[in-house]
Every structure is written in C-alpha cells, then in structure tokens.
Amino acid sequence: QLRLVESGGGLVQPGGSLRLSCTASGFPLDHYAVAWFRQAPGKEREGVVCISSSGGEFIDADSVRGRFTISKDATKNTAYLQMNSLKPEDTAVYYCAADLDPPDVTTIRVGDFGFWGQGTQVTVSS
C-alpha cells in the first residue's frame, strides 16, 4: 500500500520552531516531487514549498520565505519541513504530498499531486 505519514505538529509560541516529517512507504521519494501544503479553518488549501525529485526547491507562499525550508533524506525515505520564526497566521493543518515532477514549476497546485498524507496540526499561539 502506498502511504505518506506526517508527524511533528503541535503547539508552539510565536517565534518558535517546529520540524515536520513526511515518511513514505511503498514508493521511493527520491523519484518524486514532494510538496507541503497547509489549510487553515475556512480557507482553501495552499501550496507552501516543493522539492523536485532531483532536489530543487521552489517556494510558493511568499509569507514563509526566509523562515521555512524543505529537505529530503532518501536513505530514510522522508521529507522534512523546518519552520522557524513561527507566527499565529501559520496556524493550519499541514499536509505533505507527492507525485511525479509537475511540468509547471511556477506554482504549487493541489491538482498536481496524487499522493497525500493525513495532515498534522500546527498551532502557533501564546
């Protein structure tokens, strides 16, 4: 069975950090693009950052530039999202997704990704 499982979410204070993990089973992540999305209550799911099968990074959400970094470790079949300087507006359910490298790299689109994790809650509050 093909599966993506996120972990690492939780409650942090503004200015704090979290690292989310996304572990794949049933397929090799180093052959796929991996993206992180987030969805706050009442809002549409938005693409945050993506890493290609070859390791290239693309940031879609301007608000996270300089604060969030995506990476992957092929030996562990896991992708990561390091989140620093967290703000209350970062509060959302975070999802990882994977698929073959999208032909359009100008934006991170929900429709370009077929494999999805269950999501992990990130809450930034004092």
mmCIF file of C-alpha atoms in Angstrom:
data_model
loop_
_atom_site.group_PDB
_atom_site.id
_atom_site.type_symbol
_atom_site.label_atom_id
_atom_site.label_comp_id
_atom_site.label_asym_id
_atom_site.label_seq_id
_atom_site.Cartn_x
_atom_site.Cartn_y
_atom_site.Cartn_z
ATOM 1 C CA GLN A 1 0.000 0.000 0.000
ATOM 2 C CA LEU A 2 1.286 3.478 -0.907
ATOM 3 C CA ARG A 3 1.281 5.820 2.049
ATOM 4 C CA LEU A 4 2.548 9.194 3.286
ATOM 5 C CA VAL A 5 2.518 9.894 7.020
ATOM 6 C CA GLU A 6 3.164 13.330 8.538
ATOM 7 C CA SER A 7 4.352 13.925 12.075
ATOM 8 C CA GLY A 8 5.866 16.682 14.189
ATOM 9 C CA GLY A 9 2.980 19.098 14.559
ATOM 10 C CA GLY A 10 1.986 20.645 17.849
ATOM 11 C CA LEU A 11 1.500 23.831 19.835
ATOM 12 C CA VAL A 12 4.283 26.424 19.813
ATOM 13 C CA GLN A 13 4.599 30.045 20.879
ATOM 14 C CA PRO A 14 5.110 32.818 18.332
ATOM 15 C CA GLY A 15 8.758 32.926 17.307
ATOM 16 C CA GLY A 16 9.243 29.235 17.979
ATOM 17 C CA SER A 17 10.240 26.421 15.632
ATOM 18 C CA LEU A 18 8.932 23.048 14.522
ATOM 19 C CA ARG A 19 10.180 20.398 12.144
ATOM 20 C CA LEU A 20 7.576 18.338 10.324
ATOM 21 C CA SER A 21 8.376 14.923 8.881
ATOM 22 C CA CYS A 22 6.761 13.100 5.970
ATOM 23 C CA THR A 23 7.674 9.449 5.620
ATOM 24 C CA ALA A 24 6.734 7.466 2.512
ATOM 25 C CA SER A 25 6.107 3.757 2.265
ATOM 26 C CA GLY A 26 5.508 1.718 -0.857
ATOM 27 C CA PHE A 27 7.373 4.052 -3.233
ATOM 28 C CA PRO A 28 10.750 5.824 -3.317
ATOM 29 C CA LEU A 29 10.543 9.528 -2.539
ATOM 30 C CA ASP A 30 13.764 10.227 -4.416
ATOM 31 C CA HIS A 31 11.880 9.556 -7.668
ATOM 32 C CA TYR A 32 9.094 12.038 -6.876
ATOM 33 C CA ALA A 33 8.457 15.668 -6.175
ATOM 34 C CA VAL A 34 7.318 16.370 -2.610
ATOM 35 C CA ALA A 35 5.299 19.388 -1.534
ATOM 36 C CA TRP A 36 3.970 20.802 1.692
ATOM 37 C CA PHE A 37 0.511 22.358 1.755
ATOM 38 C CA ARG A 38 -1.437 23.954 4.569
ATOM 39 C CA GLN A 39 -5.090 24.668 5.237
ATOM 40 C CA ALA A 40 -6.479 26.950 7.917
ATOM 41 C CA PRO A 41 -10.127 26.727 9.036
ATOM 42 C CA GLY A 42 -12.420 28.345 6.496
ATOM 43 C CA LYS A 43 -9.652 28.797 3.933
ATOM 44 C CA GLU A 44 -8.567 26.928 0.828
ATOM 45 C CA ARG A 45 -5.572 24.628 0.866
ATOM 46 C CA GLU A 46 -2.471 26.473 -0.291
ATOM 47 C CA GLY A 47 0.857 25.255 -1.559
ATOM 48 C CA VAL A 48 3.788 26.280 0.617
ATOM 49 C CA VAL A 49 7.008 24.769 -0.703
ATOM 50 C CA CYS A 50 8.049 21.946 -3.020
ATOM 51 C CA ILE A 51 11.202 19.949 -3.683
ATOM 52 C CA SER A 52 11.726 18.179 -7.001
ATOM 53 C CA SER A 53 12.899 14.611 -7.478
ATOM 54 C CA SER A 54 16.383 15.996 -8.152
ATOM 55 C CA GLY A 55 16.406 18.213 -5.055
ATOM 56 C CA GLY A 56 15.474 21.606 -6.468
ATOM 57 C CA GLU A 57 13.430 23.823 -4.125
ATOM 58 C CA PHE A 58 10.538 26.097 -5.026
ATOM 59 C CA ILE A 59 8.716 28.360 -2.566
ATOM 60 C CA ASP A 60 5.169 29.368 -3.440
ATOM 61 C CA ALA A 61 3.943 31.054 -0.244
ATOM 62 C CA ASP A 62 5.722 34.411 -0.051
ATOM 63 C CA SER A 63 4.953 34.710 3.650
ATOM 64 C CA VAL A 64 7.285 31.807 4.525
ATOM 65 C CA ARG A 65 10.353 32.941 2.579
ATOM 66 C CA GLY A 66 13.363 33.016 4.858
ATOM 67 C CA ARG A 67 11.528 31.058 7.555
ATOM 68 C CA PHE A 68 10.607 27.634 6.080
ATOM 69 C CA THR A 69 12.945 25.119 4.444
ATOM 70 C CA ILE A 70 12.108 21.818 2.733
ATOM 71 C CA SER A 71 14.531 18.915 2.513
ATOM 72 C CA LYS A 72 14.523 15.164 1.996
ATOM 73 C CA ASP A 73 16.602 12.191 3.035
ATOM 74 C CA ALA A 74 16.488 9.325 0.539
ATOM 75 C CA THR A 75 18.038 6.860 2.988
ATOM 76 C CA LYS A 76 15.075 7.378 5.329
ATOM 77 C CA ASN A 77 12.520 7.908 2.537
ATOM 78 C CA THR A 78 11.458 11.028 4.429
ATOM 79 C CA ALA A 79 10.885 14.685 3.597
ATOM 80 C CA TYR A 80 11.028 17.485 6.157
ATOM 81 C CA LEU A 81 9.684 20.976 6.645
ATOM 82 C CA GLN A 82 11.755 23.084 9.025
ATOM 83 C CA MET A 83 9.657 26.012 10.263
ATOM 84 C CA ASN A 84 11.322 28.877 12.123
ATOM 85 C CA SER A 85 10.069 32.202 13.473
ATOM 86 C CA LEU A 86 6.530 30.886 13.521
ATOM 87 C CA LYS A 87 3.635 33.336 13.502
ATOM 88 C CA PRO A 88 -0.012 32.908 14.530
ATOM 89 C CA GLU A 89 -1.012 33.124 10.871
ATOM 90 C CA ASP A 90 0.996 29.942 10.233
ATOM 91 C CA THR A 91 -1.613 28.009 12.230
ATOM 92 C CA ALA A 92 -3.091 25.332 9.963
ATOM 93 C CA VAL A 93 -3.235 21.652 9.193
ATOM 94 C CA TYR A 94 -0.093 20.848 7.224
ATOM 95 C CA TYR A 95 -0.143 18.150 4.547
ATOM 96 C CA CYS A 96 2.642 16.532 2.587
ATOM 97 C CA ALA A 97 2.006 15.333 -0.943
ATOM 98 C CA ALA A 98 3.994 13.590 -3.648
ATOM 99 C CA ASP A 99 3.787 12.864 -7.347
ATOM 100 C CA LEU A 100 5.918 12.834 -10.460
ATOM 101 C CA ASP A 101 7.613 16.169 -11.086
ATOM 102 C CA PRO A 102 4.937 18.613 -12.265
ATOM 103 C CA PRO A 103 5.508 20.149 -15.701
ATOM 104 C CA ASP A 104 4.615 23.607 -14.359
ATOM 105 C CA VAL A 105 7.031 24.805 -11.685
ATOM 106 C CA THR A 106 5.663 28.353 -11.405
ATOM 107 C CA THR A 107 3.166 27.423 -8.694
ATOM 108 C CA ILE A 108 2.406 24.531 -6.339
ATOM 109 C CA ARG A 109 -1.032 23.182 -7.223
ATOM 110 C CA VAL A 110 -3.192 20.695 -5.342
ATOM 111 C CA GLY A 111 -4.190 19.093 -8.641
ATOM 112 C CA ASP A 112 -0.583 18.222 -9.491
ATOM 113 C CA PHE A 113 -0.207 15.866 -6.535
ATOM 114 C CA GLY A 114 -1.868 12.478 -6.221
ATOM 115 C CA PHE A 115 -0.399 11.012 -3.021
ATOM 116 C CA TRP A 116 -1.388 12.727 0.229
ATOM 117 C CA GLY A 117 -0.731 12.327 3.912
ATOM 118 C CA GLN A 118 -3.367 12.635 6.612
ATOM 119 C CA GLY A 119 -2.195 16.031 7.851
ATOM 120 C CA THR A 120 -0.700 17.268 11.102
ATOM 121 C CA GLN A 121 -1.953 20.227 13.142
ATOM 122 C CA VAL A 122 0.343 23.190 13.763
ATOM 123 C CA THR A 123 -0.915 25.783 16.230
ATOM 124 C CA VAL A 124 1.051 28.967 16.938
ATOM 125 C CA SER A 125 -0.309 30.773 19.965
ATOM 126 C CA SER A 126 0.790 32.374 23.199
#
